[in-house]
CSV table of C-alpha atoms in Angstrom, one decimal:
chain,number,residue,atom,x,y,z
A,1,UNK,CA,19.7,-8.4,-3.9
A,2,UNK,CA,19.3,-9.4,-7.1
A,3,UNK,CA,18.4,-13.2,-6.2
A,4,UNK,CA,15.8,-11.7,-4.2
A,5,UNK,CA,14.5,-9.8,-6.9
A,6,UNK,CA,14.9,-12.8,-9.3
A,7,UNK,CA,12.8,-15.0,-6.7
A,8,UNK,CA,10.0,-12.4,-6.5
A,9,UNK,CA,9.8,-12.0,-10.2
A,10,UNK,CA,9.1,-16.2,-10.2
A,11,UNK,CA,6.2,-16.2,-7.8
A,12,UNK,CA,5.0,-12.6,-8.5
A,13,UNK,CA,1.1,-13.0,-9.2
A,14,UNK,CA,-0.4,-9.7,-11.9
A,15,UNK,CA,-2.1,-6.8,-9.6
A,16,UNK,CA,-6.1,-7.7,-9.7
A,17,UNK,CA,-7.6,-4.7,-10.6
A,18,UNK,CA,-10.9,-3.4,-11.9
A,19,UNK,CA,-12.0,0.1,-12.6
A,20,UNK,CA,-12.8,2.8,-15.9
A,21,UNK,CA,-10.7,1.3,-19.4
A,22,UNK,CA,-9.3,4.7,-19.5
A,23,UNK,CA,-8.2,4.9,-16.2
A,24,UNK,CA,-6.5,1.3,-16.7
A,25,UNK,CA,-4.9,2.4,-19.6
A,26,UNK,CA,-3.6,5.7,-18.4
A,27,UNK,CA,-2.4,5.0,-15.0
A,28,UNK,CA,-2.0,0.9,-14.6
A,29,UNK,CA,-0.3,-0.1,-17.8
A,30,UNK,CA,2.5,0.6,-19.6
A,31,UNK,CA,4.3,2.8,-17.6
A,32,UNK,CA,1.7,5.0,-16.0
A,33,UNK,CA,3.1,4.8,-12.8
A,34,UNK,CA,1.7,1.9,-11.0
A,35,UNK,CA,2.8,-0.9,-9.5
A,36,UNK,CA,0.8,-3.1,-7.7
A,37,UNK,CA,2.3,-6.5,-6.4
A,38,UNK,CA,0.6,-9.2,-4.8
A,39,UNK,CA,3.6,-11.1,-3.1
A,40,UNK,CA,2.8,-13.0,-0.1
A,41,UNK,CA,5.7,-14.5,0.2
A,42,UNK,CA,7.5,-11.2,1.3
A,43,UNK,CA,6.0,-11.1,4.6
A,44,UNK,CA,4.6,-14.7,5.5
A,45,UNK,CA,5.8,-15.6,8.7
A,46,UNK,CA,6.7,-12.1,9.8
A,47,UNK,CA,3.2,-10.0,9.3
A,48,UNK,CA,2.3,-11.6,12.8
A,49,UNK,CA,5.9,-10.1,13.8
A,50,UNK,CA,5.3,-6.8,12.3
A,51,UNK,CA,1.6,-6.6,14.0
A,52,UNK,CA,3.1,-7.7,17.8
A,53,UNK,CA,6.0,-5.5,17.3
A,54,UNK,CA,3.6,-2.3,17.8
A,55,UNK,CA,2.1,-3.1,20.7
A,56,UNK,CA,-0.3,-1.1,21.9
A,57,UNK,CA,0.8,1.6,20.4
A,58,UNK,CA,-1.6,1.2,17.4
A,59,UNK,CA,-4.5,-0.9,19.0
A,60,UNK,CA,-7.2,1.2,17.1
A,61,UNK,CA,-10.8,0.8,18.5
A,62,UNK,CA,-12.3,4.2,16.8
A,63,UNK,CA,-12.3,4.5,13.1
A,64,UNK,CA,-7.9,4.7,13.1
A,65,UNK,CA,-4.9,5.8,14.9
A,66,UNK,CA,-1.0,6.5,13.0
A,67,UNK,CA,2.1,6.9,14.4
A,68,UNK,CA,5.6,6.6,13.0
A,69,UNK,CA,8.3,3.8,14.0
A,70,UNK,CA,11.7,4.9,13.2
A,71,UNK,CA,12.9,1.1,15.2
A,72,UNK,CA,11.7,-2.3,14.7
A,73,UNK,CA,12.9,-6.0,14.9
A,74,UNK,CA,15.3,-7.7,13.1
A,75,UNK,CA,12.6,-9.5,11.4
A,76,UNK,CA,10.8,-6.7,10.7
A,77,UNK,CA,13.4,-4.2,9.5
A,78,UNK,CA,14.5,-7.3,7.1
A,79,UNK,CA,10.8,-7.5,5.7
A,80,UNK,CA,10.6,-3.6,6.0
A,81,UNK,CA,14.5,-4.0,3.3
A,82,UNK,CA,12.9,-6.0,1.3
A,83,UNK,CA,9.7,-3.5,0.6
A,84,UNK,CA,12.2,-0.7,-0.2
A,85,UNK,CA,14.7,-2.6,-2.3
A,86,UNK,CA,11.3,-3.3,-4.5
A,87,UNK,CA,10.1,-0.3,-4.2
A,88,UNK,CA,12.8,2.4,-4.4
A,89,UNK,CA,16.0,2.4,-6.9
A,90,UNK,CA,19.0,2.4,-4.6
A,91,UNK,CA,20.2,5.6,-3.2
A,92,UNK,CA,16.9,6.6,-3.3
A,93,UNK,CA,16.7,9.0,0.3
A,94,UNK,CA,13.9,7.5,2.7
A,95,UNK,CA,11.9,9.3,4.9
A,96,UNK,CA,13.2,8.4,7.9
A,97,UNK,CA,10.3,6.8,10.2
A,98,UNK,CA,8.1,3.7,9.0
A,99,UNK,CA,4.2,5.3,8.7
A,100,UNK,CA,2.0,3.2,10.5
A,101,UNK,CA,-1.9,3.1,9.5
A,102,UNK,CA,-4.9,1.2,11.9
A,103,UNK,CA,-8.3,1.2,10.4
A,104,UNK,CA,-10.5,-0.8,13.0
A,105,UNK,CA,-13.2,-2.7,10.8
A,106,UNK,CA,-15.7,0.7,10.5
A,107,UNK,CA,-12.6,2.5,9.7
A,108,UNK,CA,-11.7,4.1,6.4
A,109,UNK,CA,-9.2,6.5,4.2
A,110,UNK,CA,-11.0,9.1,2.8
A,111,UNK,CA,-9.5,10.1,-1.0
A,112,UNK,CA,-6.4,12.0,-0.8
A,113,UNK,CA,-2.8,12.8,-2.2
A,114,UNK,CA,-0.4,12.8,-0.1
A,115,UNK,CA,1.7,16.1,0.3
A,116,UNK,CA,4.7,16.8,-1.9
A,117,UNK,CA,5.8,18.7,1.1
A,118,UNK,CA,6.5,15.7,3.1
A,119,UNK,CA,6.7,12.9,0.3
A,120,UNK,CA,8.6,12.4,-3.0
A,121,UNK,CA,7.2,10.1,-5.8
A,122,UNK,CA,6.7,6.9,-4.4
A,123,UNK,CA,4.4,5.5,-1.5
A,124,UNK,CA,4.9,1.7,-1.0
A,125,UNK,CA,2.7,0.3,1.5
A,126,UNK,CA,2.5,-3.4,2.8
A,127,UNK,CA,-1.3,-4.3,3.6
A,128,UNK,CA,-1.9,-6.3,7.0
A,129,UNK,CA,-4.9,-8.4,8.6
A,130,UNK,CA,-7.7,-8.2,6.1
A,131,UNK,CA,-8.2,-7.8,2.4
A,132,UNK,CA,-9.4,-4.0,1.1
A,133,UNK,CA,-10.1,-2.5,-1.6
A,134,UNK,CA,-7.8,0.7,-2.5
A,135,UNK,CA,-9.8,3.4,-4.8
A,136,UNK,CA,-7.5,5.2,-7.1
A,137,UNK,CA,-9.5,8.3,-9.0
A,138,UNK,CA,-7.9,11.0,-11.5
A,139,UNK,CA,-8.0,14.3,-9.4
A,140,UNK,CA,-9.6,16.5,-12.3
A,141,UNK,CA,-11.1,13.6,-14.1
A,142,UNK,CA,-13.3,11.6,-11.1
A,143,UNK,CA,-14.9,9.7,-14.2
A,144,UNK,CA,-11.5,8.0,-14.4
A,145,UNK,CA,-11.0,5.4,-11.8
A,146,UNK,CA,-9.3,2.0,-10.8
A,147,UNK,CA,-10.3,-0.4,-7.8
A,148,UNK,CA,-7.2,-2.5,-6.4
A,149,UNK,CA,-8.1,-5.5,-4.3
A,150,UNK,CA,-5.4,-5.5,-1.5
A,151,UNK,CA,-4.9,-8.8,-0.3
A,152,UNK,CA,-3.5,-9.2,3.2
A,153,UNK,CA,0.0,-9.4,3.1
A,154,UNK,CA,0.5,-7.8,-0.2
A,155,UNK,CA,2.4,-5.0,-1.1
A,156,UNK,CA,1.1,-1.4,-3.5
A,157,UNK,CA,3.5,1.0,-5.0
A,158,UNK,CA,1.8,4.2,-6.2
A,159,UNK,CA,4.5,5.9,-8.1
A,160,UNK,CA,5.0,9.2,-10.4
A,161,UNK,CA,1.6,9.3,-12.2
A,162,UNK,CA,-0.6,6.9,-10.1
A,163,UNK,CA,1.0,9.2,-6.6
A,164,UNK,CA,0.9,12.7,-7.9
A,165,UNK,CA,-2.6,12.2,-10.0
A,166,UNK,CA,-5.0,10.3,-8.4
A,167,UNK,CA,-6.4,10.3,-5.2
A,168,UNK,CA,-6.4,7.1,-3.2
A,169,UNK,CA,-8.6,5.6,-0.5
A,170,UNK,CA,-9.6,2.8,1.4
A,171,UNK,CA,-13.4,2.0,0.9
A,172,UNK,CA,-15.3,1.6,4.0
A,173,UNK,CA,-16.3,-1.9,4.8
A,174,UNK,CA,-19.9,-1.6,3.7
A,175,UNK,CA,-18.7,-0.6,0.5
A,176,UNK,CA,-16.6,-2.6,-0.1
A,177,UNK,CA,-17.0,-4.8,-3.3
A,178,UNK,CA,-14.8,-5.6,-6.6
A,179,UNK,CA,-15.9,-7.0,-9.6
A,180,UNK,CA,-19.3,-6.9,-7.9
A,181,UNK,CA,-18.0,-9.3,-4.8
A,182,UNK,CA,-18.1,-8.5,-1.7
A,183,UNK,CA,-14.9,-8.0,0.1
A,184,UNK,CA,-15.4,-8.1,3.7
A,185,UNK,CA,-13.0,-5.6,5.9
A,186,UNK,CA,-11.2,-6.7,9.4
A,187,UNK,CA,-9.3,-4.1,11.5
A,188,UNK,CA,-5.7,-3.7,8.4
A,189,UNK,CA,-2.7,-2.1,9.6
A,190,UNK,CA,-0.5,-0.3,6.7
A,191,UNK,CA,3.0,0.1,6.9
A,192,UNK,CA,3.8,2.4,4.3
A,193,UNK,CA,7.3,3.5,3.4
A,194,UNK,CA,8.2,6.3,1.4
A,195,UNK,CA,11.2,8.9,-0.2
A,196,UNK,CA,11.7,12.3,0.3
A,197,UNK,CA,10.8,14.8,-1.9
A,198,UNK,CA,13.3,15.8,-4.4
C-alpha cells in the first residue's frame, strides 16, 4: 500500500476550487475536513469497466436512478481498494454495498447531508463520464460556500467538518459554471463509498 500511496502523492494535482474566502479557509484548508483529489490515474482504463459493469441496472433516462452493488469485477473492486485505502484509515468499517448514483444530463443533487444514521464521517465518491461542479454550503451559514470542479474520473472526500457541516450538491447543467466558465454536464455516474457510523 504504501507505494501506492507514494505514487499518488507524485502525480496528485491540488483540488480546483472556487467559492466564499471564509468558506475556503474554514472547511478546505488546513485541516477543515476536506479532501478533494483530482487523480486520474486511479481509474484510467477501468472507468469504462466500472460503467459496463452496471449494466442496465443504472441506465438513467429521467433526472437519476441509485442502487447499491455489494459485487463487482476484479478490476473494479481493485479500483473500488484503491478509493478506500485513500480514503479511509485501515480498519476503518465500510458500509457494506458500493452506492451507485446516475444523473442523466438534466439531472441534479439537490443540497443535502447525508444521514448520520446510515453514514459515519467520510463520503468518498469517484466521479464518472462528465465534469460537474459539486456545491458545498455551511448549513447555518448559506453565505459560506465552496464550488468543486469534479473532473471525470476524479475522486472527493468530504470528511468530519466538510461531511457533517455543509450541504453538498450537484449543480444542474444549466447552472453549471466555475470561475465564471461554463462547465457543460453529460449523464455522471458516482460511485460513492463510505464507513459506518461510529
Amino acid at each position: 500500500m504504501r507505494p501506492l500511496l507514494s505514487a499518488l502523492t507524485r502525480i496528485h494535482k491540488p483540488p480546483v476550487r472556487a467559492g466564499c474566502r471564509r468558506c475556503l479557509d474554514s472547511c478546505a484548508g488546513g485541516g477543515g475536513g476536506l479532501l478533494a483529489l483530482r487523480d486520474d490515474a486511479l481509474v484510467v482504463g477501468s472507468s469504462r469497466e466500472l460503467v459496463r459493469s452496471l449494466g442496465p441496472h443504472v441506465e438513467a433516462i429521467h433526472g437519476y436512478r441509485e442502487t447499491e452493488r455489494a459485487r463487482w469485477g476484479a478490476e473494479c473492486e481493485e479500483v473500488l481498494n484503491r478509493v478506500r485505502s485513500i480514503a479511509f484509515s485501515e480498519g476503518c468499517v465500510l458500509l457494506g454495498p458500493v452506492h451507485v448514483l446516475d444523473l442523466d444530463k438534466t439531472g441534479y443533487i439537490k443540497p443535502h447531508i447525508d444521514s448520520v444514521k446510515f453514514c459515519g464521517s467520510t463520503i468518498a465518491g469517484l466521479s464518472l463520464l462528465s465534469d460537474s461542479i459539486m456545491r458545498l454550503v455551511k448549513e447555518h451559514a448559506n453565505n459560506e460556500w465552496l464550488d468543486l470542479l469534479l473532473p471525470r474520473r476524479s475522486l472527493y472526500i468530504l470528511r468530519d467538518q466538510a461531511r457533517y457541516n455543509f450541504t453538498h450538491e450537484i449543480l444542474k447543467d444549466e447552472e453549471s459554471m466555475f470561475n465564471g466558465q461554463r462547465v457543460p454536464r453529460q449523464r455522471r455516474i458516482s460511485v460513492i463509498c463510505r464507513n459506518l457510523p461510529g
